[in-house]
Amino acid sequence: MPKYIFCVLLFLLCSMTIKDEPLCNEIKLREKASFAIGVAINTGKLKDNETYRNKVIEQFNSFTPEKALKPLYVHPEKGNFNFTEADHLIEYCRYYKIRLHGHTLVWHKALPHWMEKFKGNANEWDMMLKEHIQGIIYHCKDYIKSWDVVNEAFNDDGTLRKNIWLKNMGESYIEKAFRYAMEADPEAKLFYNDYSLEHGGEKLDAVLRFFSDLKAKGIRIDGIGLQMHVSLEYPTIDHINGAALKIQNNGFIVHYSELDVALNDEQNFFKSGKRLTALQKNRMKEIVKGFMKLKPENRFGITLWGLSDADSWLSEDSFRARPLLYDKHYKIKPAYCGFVEGLE
Ligand code: 9MR
């Protein structure tokens, strides 16, 4: 028998002999946790899919709109806001007593055409940014009490990303964005949100330096959102926990703002499905356990970036990612049980 056929047979045999661990009971995460448990919300599914709707209400006490508050959707024409989806969400959250976290006022993606093509001098850009931020916050401030003010403004090496804001206003756009947000709602908690901060490397150091300086100048910045789009092994749990502690030690609260654990890292290509889901379970547990080590007042919450694997942005790229707590049929996965164990 050729060697490769032998290997494939051995692989199949091994995967069949790994027993399925019995799943835990499905509880209510929102009742079990001592901090907010969030989920990114697809507003279309919230309206049209009853299973989805019942699950998100039952399990979570914090929602982040996956799209509805991004500039493209909420500010489609200059000075002309569309709050239809946002208002619907607000109504919903008010009724079910769910926190609604605002995501995101300033980003280089999900921009409306007019904003991307905006022509003006630095002063006109400044006015436009102010109208944009304050127009949204004023409308939502009765209910939304926390915002990702700026999203993904840094490169991985700690330099500032060359987005339209930097090109047209220079680096002061970040300070201005936080100043305008603070002016519009002095009571809201204001966040800087980014990916790869959980690696604890030079990007995190640059972000902490930058926002500590802004704070020292009297600008309101309450917390840092670690997006936490992680894989099974990378970054290590020590790096993740170290990053969260560093943020806490620098005087900021911590939001794991977009958590998902993708199964499709290349080094795991030959592991069986069962082995991968067991690793994913453990990974969720370790992540939640680490978050629990923060001081209670520094835990803004953990937000999953979607309810089920069918809802994940990663499913658009690869069916092997399967990064969330529920499978595509809205049944709990071992990852859910790991998450619960982490809360214990
Ligand atoms: O999950 C979101 C996807 O459905 C949208 O098409 C995309 C663009 O609006 O944004 C995705 O969410 C991103 C989040 O807003 C910021 N961090 C990265 C997330 C995944 O791309």
XYZ file of N, CA and C and ligand atoms in Angstrom, residues 66-67 70 73 103-104 107 109-110 151-152 193 195 227 229 258 305 313 316, ligand 1:
78
model
N -22.904 44.870 14.540
C -21.780 44.470 13.685
C -21.578 45.491 12.557
N -22.667 46.121 12.127
C -22.554 47.079 11.027
C -23.308 48.382 11.267
N -21.743 51.862 11.824
C -20.545 52.265 11.082
C -20.913 53.404 10.130
N -23.251 53.015 7.046
C -24.678 52.715 7.209
C -25.426 53.852 7.887
N -20.262 51.027 18.044
C -19.092 50.619 17.248
C -19.371 51.021 15.798
N -18.616 51.807 15.143
C -17.466 52.559 15.579
C -17.501 53.913 14.890
N -13.159 55.043 11.494
C -12.480 53.845 10.992
C -12.044 54.121 9.561
N -12.389 51.760 7.275
C -13.254 50.923 6.425
C -14.712 51.293 6.658
N -15.606 50.685 5.890
C -17.044 50.947 5.993
C -17.322 52.454 5.968
N -11.146 53.266 15.677
C -10.897 51.842 15.453
C -9.704 51.654 14.511
N -8.748 50.831 14.922
C -7.659 50.384 14.033
C -6.848 51.524 13.426
N -10.150 50.954 19.964
C -10.328 49.531 19.658
C -9.388 49.102 18.524
N -7.002 45.484 16.587
C -6.603 44.074 16.593
C -5.099 43.964 16.881
N -9.470 43.365 20.201
C -10.465 42.674 19.365
C -10.464 41.168 19.599
N -9.338 38.585 17.721
C -9.538 37.617 16.628
C -8.306 36.715 16.673
N -14.137 41.666 20.282
C -14.595 40.961 19.068
C -14.102 39.513 19.082
N -17.678 37.843 18.568
C -17.964 38.529 17.298
C -18.924 37.695 16.436
N -17.964 36.574 10.481
C -17.317 37.206 9.308
C -16.292 36.257 8.710
N -17.154 33.820 5.821
C -17.116 34.323 4.442
C -15.820 33.881 3.774
O -17.881 41.414 10.963
C -17.971 42.614 10.223
C -18.363 42.311 8.785
O -19.637 41.717 8.735
C -18.349 43.612 7.977
O -18.605 43.304 6.611
C -17.005 44.309 8.115
C -17.027 45.674 7.436
O -17.991 46.516 8.007
O -16.680 44.509 9.485
C -16.627 43.311 10.231
O -16.292 43.609 11.563
C -14.984 44.126 11.790
C -15.071 45.087 12.935
O -16.020 46.084 12.677
C -13.719 45.726 13.230
N -12.721 44.699 13.440
C -12.621 43.674 12.423
C -13.994 43.029 12.207
C -13.892 41.894 11.206
O -13.510 42.368 9.952
